[in-house]
mmCIF file of C-alpha atoms in Angstrom:
data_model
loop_
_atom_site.group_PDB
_atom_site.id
_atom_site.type_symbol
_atom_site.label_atom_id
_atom_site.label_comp_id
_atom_site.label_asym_id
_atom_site.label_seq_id
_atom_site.Cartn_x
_atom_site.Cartn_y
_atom_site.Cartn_z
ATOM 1 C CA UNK Z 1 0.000 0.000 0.000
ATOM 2 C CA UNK Z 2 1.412 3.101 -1.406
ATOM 3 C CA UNK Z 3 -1.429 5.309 -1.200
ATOM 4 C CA UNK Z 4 0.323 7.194 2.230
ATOM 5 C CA UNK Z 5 2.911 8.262 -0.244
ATOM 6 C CA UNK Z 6 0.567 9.331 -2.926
ATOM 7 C CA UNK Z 7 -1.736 11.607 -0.747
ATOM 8 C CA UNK Z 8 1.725 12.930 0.824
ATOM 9 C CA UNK Z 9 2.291 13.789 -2.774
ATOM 10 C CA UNK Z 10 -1.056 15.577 -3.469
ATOM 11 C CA UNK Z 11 -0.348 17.225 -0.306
ATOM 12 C CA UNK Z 12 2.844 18.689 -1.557
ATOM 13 C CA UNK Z 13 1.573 19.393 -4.531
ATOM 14 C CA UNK Z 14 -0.785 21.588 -3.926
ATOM 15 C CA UNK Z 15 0.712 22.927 -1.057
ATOM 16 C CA UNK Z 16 2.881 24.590 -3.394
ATOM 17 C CA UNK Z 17 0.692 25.562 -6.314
ATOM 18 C CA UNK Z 18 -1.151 27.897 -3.493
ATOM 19 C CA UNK Z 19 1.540 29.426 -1.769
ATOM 20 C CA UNK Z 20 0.995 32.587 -3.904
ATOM 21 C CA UNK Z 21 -2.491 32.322 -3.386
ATOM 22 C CA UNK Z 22 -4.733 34.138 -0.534
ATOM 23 C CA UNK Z 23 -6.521 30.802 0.083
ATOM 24 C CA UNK Z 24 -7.609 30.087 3.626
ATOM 25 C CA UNK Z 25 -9.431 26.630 2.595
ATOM 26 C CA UNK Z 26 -9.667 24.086 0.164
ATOM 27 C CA UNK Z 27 -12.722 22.103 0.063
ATOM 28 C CA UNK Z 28 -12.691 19.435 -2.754
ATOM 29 C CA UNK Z 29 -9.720 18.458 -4.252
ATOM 30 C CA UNK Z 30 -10.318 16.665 -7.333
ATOM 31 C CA UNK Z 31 -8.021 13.732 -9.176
ATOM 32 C CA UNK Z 32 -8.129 11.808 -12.230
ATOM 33 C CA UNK Z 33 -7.180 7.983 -11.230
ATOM 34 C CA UNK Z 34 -6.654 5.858 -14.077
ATOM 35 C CA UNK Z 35 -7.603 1.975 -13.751
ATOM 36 C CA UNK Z 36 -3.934 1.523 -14.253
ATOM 37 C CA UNK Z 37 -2.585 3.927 -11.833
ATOM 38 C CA UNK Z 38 -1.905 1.105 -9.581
ATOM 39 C CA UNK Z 39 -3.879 3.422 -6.727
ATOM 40 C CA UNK Z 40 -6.783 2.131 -4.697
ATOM 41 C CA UNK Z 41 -9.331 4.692 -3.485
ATOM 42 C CA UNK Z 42 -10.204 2.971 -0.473
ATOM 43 C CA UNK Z 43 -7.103 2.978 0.736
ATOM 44 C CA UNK Z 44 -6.533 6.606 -0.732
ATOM 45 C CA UNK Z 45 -9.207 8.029 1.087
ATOM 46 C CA UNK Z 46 -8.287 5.877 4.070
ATOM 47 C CA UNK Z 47 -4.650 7.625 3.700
ATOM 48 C CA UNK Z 48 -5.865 11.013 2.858
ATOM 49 C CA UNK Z 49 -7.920 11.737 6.354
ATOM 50 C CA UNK Z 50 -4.719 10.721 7.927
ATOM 51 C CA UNK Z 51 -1.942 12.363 5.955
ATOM 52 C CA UNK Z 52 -3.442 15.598 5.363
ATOM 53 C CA UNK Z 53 -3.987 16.234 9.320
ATOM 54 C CA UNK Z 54 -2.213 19.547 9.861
ATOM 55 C CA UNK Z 55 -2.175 21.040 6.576
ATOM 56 C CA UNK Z 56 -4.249 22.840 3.948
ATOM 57 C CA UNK Z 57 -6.353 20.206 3.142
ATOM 58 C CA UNK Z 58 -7.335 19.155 6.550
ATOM 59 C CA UNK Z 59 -10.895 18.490 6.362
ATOM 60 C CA UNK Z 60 -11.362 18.638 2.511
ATOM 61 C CA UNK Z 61 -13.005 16.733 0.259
ATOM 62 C CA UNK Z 62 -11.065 13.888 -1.911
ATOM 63 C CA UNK Z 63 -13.242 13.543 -5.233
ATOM 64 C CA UNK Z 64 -12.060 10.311 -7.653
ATOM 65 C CA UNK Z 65 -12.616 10.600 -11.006
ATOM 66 C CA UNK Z 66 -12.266 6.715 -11.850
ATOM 67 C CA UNK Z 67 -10.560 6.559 -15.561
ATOM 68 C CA UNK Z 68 -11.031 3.326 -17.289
ATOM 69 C CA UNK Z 69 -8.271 2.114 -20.032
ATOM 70 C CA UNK Z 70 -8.797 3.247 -23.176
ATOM 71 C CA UNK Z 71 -6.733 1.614 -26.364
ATOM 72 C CA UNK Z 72 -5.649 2.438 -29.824
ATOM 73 C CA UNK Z 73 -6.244 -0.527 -32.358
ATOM 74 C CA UNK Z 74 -4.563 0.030 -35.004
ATOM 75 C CA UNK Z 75 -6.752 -2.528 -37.063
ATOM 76 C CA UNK Z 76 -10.483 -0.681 -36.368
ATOM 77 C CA UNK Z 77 -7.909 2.600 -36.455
ATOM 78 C CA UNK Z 78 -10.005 3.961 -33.415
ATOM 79 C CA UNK Z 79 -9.412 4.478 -29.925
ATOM 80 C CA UNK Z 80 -11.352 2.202 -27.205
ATOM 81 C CA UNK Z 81 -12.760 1.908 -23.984
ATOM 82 C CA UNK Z 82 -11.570 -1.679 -22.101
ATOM 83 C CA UNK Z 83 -14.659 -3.101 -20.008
ATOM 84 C CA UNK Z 84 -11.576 -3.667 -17.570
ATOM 85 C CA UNK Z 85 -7.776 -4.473 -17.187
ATOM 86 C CA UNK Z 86 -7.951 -8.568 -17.647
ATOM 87 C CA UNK Z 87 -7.165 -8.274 -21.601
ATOM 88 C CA UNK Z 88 -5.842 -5.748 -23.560
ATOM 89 C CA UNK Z 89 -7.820 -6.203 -26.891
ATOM 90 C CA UNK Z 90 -9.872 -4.348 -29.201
ATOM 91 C CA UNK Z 91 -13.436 -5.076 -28.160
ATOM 92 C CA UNK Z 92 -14.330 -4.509 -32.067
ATOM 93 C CA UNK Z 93 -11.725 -6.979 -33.448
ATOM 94 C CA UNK Z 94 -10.468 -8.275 -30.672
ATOM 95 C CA UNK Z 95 -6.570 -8.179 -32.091
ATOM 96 C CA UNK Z 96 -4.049 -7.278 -29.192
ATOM 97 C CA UNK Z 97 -2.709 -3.767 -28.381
ATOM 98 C CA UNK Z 98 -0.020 -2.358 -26.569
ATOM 99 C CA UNK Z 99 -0.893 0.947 -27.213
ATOM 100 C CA UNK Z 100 -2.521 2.577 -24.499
ATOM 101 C CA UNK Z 101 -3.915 6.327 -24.748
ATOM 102 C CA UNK Z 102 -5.672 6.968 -21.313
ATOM 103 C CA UNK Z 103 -5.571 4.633 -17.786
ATOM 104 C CA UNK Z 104 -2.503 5.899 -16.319
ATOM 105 C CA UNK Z 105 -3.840 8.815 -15.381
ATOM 106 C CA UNK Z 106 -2.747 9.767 -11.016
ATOM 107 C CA UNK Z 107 -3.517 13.266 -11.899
ATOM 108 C CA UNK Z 108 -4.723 16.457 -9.893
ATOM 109 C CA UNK Z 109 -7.093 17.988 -11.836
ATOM 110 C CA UNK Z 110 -8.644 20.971 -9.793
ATOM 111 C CA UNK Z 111 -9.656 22.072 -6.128
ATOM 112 C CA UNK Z 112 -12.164 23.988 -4.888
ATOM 113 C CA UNK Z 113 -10.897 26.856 -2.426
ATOM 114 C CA UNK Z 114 -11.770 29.732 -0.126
ATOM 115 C CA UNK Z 115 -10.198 32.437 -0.829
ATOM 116 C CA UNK Z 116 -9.616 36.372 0.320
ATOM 117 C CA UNK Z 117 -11.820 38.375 -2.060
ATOM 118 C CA UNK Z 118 -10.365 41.656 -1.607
ATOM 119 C CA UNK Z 119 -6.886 40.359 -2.384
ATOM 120 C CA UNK Z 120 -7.738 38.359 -5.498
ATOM 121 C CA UNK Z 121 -9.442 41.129 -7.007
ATOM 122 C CA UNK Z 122 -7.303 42.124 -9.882
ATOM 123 C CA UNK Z 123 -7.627 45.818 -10.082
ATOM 124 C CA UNK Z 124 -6.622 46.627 -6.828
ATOM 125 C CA UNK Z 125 -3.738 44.113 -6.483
ATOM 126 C CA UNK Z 126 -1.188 46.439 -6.916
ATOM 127 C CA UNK Z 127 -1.685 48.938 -4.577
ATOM 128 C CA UNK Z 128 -2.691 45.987 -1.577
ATOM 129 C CA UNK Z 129 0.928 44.082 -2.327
ATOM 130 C CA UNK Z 130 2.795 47.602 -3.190
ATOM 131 C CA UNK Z 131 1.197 50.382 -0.760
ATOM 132 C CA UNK Z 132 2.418 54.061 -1.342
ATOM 133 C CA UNK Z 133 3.623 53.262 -5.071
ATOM 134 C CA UNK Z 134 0.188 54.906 -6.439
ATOM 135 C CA UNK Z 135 0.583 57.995 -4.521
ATOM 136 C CA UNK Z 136 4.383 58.562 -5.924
ATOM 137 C CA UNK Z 137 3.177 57.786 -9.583
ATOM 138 C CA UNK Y 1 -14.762 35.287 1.097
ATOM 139 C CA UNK Y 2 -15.507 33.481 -2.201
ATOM 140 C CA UNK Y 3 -15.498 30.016 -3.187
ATOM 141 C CA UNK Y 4 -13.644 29.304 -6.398
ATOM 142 C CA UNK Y 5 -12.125 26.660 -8.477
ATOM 143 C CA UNK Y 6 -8.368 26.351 -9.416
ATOM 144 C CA UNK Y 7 -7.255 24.311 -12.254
ATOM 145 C CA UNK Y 8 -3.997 22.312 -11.232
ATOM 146 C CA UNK Y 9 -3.833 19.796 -14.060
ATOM 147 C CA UNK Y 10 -0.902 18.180 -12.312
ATOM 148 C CA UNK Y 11 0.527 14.535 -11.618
ATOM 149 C CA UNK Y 12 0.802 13.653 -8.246
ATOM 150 C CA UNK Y 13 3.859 12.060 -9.384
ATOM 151 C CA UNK Y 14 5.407 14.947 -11.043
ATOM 152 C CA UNK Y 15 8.698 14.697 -9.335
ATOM 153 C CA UNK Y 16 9.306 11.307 -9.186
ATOM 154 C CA UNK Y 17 9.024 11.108 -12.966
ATOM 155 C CA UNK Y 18 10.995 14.687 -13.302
ATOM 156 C CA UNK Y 19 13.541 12.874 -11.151
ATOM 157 C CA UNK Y 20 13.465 9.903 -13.020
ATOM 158 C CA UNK Y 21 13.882 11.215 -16.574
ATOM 159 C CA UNK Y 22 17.255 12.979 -14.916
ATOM 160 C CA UNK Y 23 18.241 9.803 -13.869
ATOM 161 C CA UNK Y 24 17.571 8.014 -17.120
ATOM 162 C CA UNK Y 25 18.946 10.924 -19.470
ATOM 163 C CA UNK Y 26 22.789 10.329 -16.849
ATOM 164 C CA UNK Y 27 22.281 6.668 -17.501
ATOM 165 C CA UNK Y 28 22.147 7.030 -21.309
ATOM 166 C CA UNK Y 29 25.299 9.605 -21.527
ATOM 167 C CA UNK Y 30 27.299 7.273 -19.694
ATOM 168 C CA UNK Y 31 26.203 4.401 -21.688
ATOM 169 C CA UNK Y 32 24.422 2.225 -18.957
ATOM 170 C CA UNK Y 33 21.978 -0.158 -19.243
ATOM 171 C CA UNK Y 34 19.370 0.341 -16.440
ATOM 172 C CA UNK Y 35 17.100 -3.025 -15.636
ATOM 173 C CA UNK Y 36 14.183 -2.719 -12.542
ATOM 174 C CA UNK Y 37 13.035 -6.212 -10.969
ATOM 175 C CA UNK Y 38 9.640 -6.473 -9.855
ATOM 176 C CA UNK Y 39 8.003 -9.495 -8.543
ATOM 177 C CA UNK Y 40 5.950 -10.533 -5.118
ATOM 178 C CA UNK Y 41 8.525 -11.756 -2.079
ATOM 179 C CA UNK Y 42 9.803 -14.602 -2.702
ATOM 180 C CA UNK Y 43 9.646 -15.023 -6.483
ATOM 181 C CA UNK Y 44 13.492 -15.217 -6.343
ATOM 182 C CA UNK Y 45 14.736 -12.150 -7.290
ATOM 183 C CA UNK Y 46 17.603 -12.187 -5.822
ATOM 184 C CA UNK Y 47 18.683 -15.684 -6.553
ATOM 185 C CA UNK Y 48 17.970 -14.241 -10.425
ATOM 186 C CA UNK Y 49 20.035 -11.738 -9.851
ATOM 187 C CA UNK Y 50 22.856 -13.364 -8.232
ATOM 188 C CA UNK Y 51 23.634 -15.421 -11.092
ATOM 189 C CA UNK Y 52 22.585 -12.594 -13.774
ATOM 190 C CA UNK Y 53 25.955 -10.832 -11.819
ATOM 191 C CA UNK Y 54 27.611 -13.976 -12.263
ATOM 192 C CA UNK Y 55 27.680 -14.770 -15.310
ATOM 193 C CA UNK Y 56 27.333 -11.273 -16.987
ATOM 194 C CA UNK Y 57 31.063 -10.605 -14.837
ATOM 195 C CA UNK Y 58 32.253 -14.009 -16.535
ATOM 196 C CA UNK Y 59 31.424 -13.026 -19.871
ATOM 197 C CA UNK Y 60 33.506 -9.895 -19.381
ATOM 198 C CA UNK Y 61 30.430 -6.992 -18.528
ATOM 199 C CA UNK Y 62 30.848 -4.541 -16.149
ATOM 200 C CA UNK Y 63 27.800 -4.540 -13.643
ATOM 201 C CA UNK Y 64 26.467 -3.613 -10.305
ATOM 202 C CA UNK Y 65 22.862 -3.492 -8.786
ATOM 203 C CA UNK Y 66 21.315 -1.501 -6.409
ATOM 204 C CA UNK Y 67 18.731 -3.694 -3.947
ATOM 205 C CA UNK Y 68 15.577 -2.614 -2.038
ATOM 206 C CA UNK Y 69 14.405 -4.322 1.123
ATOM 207 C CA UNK Y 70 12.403 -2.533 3.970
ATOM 208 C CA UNK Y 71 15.016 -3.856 6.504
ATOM 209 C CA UNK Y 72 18.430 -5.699 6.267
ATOM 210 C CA UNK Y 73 21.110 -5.753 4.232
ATOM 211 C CA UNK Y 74 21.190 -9.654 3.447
ATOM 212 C CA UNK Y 75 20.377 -9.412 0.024
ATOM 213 C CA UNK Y 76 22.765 -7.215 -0.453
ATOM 214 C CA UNK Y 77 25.715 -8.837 1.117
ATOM 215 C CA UNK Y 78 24.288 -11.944 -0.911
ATOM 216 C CA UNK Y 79 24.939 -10.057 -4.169
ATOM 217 C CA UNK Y 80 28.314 -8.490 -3.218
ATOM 218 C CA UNK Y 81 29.896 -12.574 -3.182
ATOM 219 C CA UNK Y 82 29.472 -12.264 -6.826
ATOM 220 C CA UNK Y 83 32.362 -9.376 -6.609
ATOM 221 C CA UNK Y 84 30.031 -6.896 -8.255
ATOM 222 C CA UNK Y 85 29.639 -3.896 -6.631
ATOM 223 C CA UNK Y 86 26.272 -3.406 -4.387
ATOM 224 C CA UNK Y 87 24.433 -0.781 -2.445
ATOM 225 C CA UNK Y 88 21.943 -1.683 -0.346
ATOM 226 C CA UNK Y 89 18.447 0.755 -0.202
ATOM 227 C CA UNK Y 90 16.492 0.752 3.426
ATOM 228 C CA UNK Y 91 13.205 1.562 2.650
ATOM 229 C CA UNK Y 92 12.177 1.412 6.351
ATOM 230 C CA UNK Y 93 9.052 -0.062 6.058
ATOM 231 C CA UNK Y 94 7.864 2.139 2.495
ATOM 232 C CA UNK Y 95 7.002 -0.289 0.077
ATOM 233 C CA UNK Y 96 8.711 0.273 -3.089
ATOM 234 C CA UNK Y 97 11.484 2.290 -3.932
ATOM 235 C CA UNK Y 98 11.510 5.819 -6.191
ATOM 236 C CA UNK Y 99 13.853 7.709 -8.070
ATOM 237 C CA UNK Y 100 14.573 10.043 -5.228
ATOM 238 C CA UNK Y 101 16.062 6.982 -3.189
ATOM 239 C CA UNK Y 102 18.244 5.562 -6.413
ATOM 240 C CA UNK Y 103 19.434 8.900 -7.271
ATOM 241 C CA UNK Y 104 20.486 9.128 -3.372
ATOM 242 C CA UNK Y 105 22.373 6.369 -3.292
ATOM 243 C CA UNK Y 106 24.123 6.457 -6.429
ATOM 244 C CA UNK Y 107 25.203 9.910 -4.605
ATOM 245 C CA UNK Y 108 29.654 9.278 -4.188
ATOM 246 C CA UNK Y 109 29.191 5.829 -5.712
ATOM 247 C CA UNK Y 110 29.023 5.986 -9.627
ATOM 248 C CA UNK Y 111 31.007 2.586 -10.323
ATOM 249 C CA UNK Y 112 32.538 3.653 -13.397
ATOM 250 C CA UNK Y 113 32.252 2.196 -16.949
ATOM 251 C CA UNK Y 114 29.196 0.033 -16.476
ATOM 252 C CA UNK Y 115 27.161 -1.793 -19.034
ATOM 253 C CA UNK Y 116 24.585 -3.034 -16.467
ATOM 254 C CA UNK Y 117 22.946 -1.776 -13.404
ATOM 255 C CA UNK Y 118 20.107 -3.628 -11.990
ATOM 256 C CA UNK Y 119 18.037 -2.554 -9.557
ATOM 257 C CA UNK Y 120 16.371 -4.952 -7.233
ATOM 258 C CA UNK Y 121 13.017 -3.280 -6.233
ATOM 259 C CA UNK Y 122 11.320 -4.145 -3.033
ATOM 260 C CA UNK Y 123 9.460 -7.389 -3.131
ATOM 261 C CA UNK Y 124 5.669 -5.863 -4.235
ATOM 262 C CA UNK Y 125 3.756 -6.686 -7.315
ATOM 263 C CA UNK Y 126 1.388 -3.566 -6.840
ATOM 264 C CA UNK Y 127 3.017 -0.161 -5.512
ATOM 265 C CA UNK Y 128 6.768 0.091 -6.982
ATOM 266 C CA UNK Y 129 4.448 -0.032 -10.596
ATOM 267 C CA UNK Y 130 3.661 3.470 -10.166
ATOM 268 C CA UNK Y 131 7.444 4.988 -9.641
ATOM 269 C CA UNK Y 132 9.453 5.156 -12.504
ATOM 270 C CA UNK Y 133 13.209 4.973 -11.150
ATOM 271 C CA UNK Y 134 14.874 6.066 -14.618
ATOM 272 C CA UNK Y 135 15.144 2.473 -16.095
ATOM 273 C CA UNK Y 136 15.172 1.308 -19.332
ATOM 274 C CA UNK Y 137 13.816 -2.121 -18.985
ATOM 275 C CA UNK Y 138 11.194 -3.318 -16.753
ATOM 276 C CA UNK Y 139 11.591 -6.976 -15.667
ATOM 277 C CA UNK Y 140 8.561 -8.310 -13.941
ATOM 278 C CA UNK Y 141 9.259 -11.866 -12.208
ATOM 279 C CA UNK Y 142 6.380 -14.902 -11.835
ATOM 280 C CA UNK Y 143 7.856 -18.411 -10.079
ATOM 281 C CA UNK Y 144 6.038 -21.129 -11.079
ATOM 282 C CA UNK Y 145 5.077 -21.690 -6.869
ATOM 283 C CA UNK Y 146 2.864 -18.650 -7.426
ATOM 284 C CA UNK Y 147 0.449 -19.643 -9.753
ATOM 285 C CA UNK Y 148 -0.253 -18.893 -13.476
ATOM 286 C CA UNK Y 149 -3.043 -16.260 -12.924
ATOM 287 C CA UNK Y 150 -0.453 -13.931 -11.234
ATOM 288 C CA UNK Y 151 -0.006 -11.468 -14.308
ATOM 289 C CA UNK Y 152 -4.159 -11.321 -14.004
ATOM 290 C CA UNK Y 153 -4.061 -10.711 -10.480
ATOM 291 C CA UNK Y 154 -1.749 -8.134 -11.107
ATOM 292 C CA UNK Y 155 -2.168 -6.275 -14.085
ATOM 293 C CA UNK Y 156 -0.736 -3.111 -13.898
ATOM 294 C CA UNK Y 157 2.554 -4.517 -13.026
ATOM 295 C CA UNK Y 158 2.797 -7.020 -15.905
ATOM 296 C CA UNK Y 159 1.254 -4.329 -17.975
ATOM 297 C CA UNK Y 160 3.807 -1.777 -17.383
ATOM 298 C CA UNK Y 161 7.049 -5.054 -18.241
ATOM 299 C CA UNK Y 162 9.026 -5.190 -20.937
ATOM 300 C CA UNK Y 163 9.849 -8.217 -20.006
ATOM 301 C CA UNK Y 164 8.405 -11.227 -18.233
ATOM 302 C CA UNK Y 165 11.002 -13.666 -16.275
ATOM 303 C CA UNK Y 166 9.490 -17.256 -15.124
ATOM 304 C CA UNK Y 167 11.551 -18.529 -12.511
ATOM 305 C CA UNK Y 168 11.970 -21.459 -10.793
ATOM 306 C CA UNK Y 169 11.130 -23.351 -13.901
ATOM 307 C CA UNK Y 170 13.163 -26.332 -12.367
ATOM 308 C CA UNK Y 171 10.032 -26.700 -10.157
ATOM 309 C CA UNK Y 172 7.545 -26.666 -12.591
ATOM 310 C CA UNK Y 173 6.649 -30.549 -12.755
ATOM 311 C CA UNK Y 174 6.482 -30.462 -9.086
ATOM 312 C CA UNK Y 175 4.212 -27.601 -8.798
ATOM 313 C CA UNK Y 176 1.799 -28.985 -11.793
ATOM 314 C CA UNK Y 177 2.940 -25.368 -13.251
ATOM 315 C CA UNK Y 178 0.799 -24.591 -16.701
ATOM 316 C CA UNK Y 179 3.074 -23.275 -18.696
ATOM 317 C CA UNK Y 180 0.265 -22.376 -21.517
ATOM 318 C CA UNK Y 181 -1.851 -20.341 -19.517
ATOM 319 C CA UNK Y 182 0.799 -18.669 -17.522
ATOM 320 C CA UNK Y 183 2.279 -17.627 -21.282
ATOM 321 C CA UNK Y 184 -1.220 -16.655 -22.358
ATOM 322 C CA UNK Y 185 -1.948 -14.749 -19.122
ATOM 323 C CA UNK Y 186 0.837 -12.506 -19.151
ATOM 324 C CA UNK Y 187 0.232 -11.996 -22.735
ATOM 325 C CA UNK Y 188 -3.332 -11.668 -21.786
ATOM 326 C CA UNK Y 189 -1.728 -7.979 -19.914
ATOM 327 C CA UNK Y 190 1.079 -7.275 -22.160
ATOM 328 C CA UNK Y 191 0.706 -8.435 -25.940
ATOM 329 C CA UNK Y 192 4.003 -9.607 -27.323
ATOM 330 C CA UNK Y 193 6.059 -9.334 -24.658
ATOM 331 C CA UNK Y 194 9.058 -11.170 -24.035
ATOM 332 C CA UNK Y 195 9.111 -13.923 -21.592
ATOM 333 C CA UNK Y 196 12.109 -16.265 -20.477
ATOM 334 C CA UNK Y 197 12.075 -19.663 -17.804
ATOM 335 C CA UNK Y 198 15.003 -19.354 -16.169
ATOM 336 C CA UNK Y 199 16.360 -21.438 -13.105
ATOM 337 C CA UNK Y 200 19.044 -19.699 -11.182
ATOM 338 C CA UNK Y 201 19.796 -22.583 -9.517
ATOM 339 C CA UNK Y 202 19.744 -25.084 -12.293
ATOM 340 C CA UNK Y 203 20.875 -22.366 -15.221
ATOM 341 C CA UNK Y 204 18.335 -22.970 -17.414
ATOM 342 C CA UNK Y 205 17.116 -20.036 -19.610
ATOM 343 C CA UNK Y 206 20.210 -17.977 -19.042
ATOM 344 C CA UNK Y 207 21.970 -18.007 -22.080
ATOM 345 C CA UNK Y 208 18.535 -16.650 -23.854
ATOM 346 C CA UNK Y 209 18.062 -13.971 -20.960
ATOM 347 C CA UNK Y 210 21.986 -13.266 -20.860
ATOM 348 C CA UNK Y 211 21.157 -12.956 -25.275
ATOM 349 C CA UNK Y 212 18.215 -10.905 -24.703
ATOM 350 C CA UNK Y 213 20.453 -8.274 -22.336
ATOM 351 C CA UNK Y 214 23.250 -8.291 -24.820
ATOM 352 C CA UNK Y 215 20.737 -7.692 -27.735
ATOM 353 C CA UNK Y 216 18.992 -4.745 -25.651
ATOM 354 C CA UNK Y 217 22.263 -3.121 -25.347
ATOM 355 C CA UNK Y 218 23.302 -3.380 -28.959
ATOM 356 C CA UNK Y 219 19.827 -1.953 -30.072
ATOM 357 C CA UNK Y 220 20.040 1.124 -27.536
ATOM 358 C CA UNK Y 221 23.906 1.960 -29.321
ATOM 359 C CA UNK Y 222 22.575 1.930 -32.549
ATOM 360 C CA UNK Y 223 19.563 3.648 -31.702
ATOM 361 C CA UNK Y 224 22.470 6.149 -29.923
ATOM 362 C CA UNK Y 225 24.746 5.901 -33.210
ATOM 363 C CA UNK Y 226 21.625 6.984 -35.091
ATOM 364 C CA UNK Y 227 20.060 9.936 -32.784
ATOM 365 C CA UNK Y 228 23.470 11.028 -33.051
ATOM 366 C CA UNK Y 229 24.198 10.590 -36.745
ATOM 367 C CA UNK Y 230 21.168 12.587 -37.143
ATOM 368 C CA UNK Y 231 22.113 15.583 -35.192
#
């Protein structure tokens, strides 16, 4: 069970796409997990409560977008949804592929946050992070 | 206060793969051949291995390995008889190594001129599938004690092979081993893949797996000899 190490990686990850950011919560975070990710979400969400306990996702929400394998057969020349990961065949033709386009997917797509409205607001985000430099121009 | 969405569009496993592709891209300019083994505990990796060292050193090849065990360093110590050079990796009860730990402790120890390095993963057919560790070949190992549905068991592992090692093969009669539907199985995951019985303690299969090594490497210095002509 590796899922302690992925959430410890979602936690880093996001940690540091918000440290610019005004946000005082997140609520949802949301990741792609692809049927051949090798991830569980039991024991991801089972991991997450645990591992985020102290940081900026305390308390949110972990939303699993389950991505099933999708194949290229070069036969049909169309990509295809698998049913699930015990054969890797065209379910048209039914030939063999190695080529896989989507499944591996472990991938944070979005979060929903709280953040400071005042500070986010574009117009006056100069003279919040820069005070005086209005009055001198 | 407001409620908003950010788009991340990120991989969790950004910078093990960042790290990895470092890894890999120092590999390649010193010319090194970069193997992982994967298999469940006990599928004899290490006995593999051993004789892998062996007889890759007797035919002349310049090798070492890096091993992964949560605890001890017996497999190392194991390996080292074979007068290769060995590190051992402590995992400390994390389940499968990542590029971050290879990268670490290749730190002060880059046995020069290699053709081979191996690196023994920790014994785990699920989690070490996800961290790429900057290899070029994935070898995924099946004894024939384990049972012939292992590949379906554990698909993403064999999916993500390049090549498929049955060991133990010297067993096989004893364990009523179906060779047919353990071929067809991990085919079942990986189409065309390459498989080879081996038996480290017997020898059988080694001179095809100690061909298939030597053929790997001659492809990846013409591939070299070509990316390079073509620059």
């Amino acid at each position: 069970m590796h899922e302690l190490s992925i959430v410890e990686g979602i936690v880093t990850a996001v940690t540091e796409s918000l440290a610019n950011r005004p946000v005082s919560r997140v609520y949802t975070v949301r990741l792609q997990v692809g049927a051949l990710s090798g991830v569980v979400e039991e024991a991801l969400q089972f991991s997450y409560g645990i591992a985020t306990r102290g940081t900026i996702l305390e308390g949110s929400i972990l939303d699993v977008d389950h991505i099933p394998v999708v194949i290229h057969c070069d036969i049909c020349d169309g990509d295809f949804e698998l049913p699930g990961v015990q054969s890797f065949r065209c379910p048209a033709c039914d030939t063999p592929s190695l080529q896989i386009r989507r499944g591996r997917e472990l991938e944070i797509l979005s979060l929903e946050v709280e953040e400071d409205e005042v500070e986010e607001d574009n117009d006056h985000q100069n003279c919040r992070t820069a005070p005086g430099r209005a009055e001198e121009e | 206060m407001t409620t908003r969405i950010v788009e991340l569009r990120r991989g969790v496993l950004k910078k093990n793969d960042q790290l990895a592709a470092e890894l890999r891209a120092r590999f390649h300019a010193a010319g090194i051949l970069v193997l992982n083994l994967v298999s469940s505990p006990g599928a004899g990796k290490t006995a593999f291995l051993e004789r892998t060292l062996r007889e890759l050193r007797h035919l002349g090849a310049r090798v070492a390995a890096l091993v992964g065990d949560l605890e001890t360093d017996n497999d190392a110590r194991r390996l080292a008889s074979t007068g290769a050079p060995v590190r051992q990796i402590n995992t400390h009860g994390i389940c499968h190594l990542d590029a971050e730990m290879v990268g670490r402790h290749l730190e002060g120890w880059q046995p020069a001129h290699l053709d081979y390095l191996f690196i023994e993963n920790v014994g785990n057919l699920v989690c070490p599938s996800s961290y790429d560790l900057g290899e070029d070949i994935r070898v995924a190992l099946l004894s024939v004690t384990e049972g012939e549905d292992k590949p379906l068991k554990y698909p993403t592992m064999f999916n993500s092979a390049d090549v498929a090692v049955i060991t133990k093969i010297d067993l096989a009669e004893a364990c009523e081993f179906d060779r047919a539907a353990a071929w067809k199985n991990i085919r079942e995951i990986r189409p065309d893949v390459t498989i080879v019985e081996t038996s480290a303690k017997k020898g059988a299969g080694f001179a095809e797996w100690l061909q298939f090594l030597e053929n790997e490497r001659t492809n990846r210095s013409i591939a070299m000899a070509q990316a390079a002509a073509g620059k």
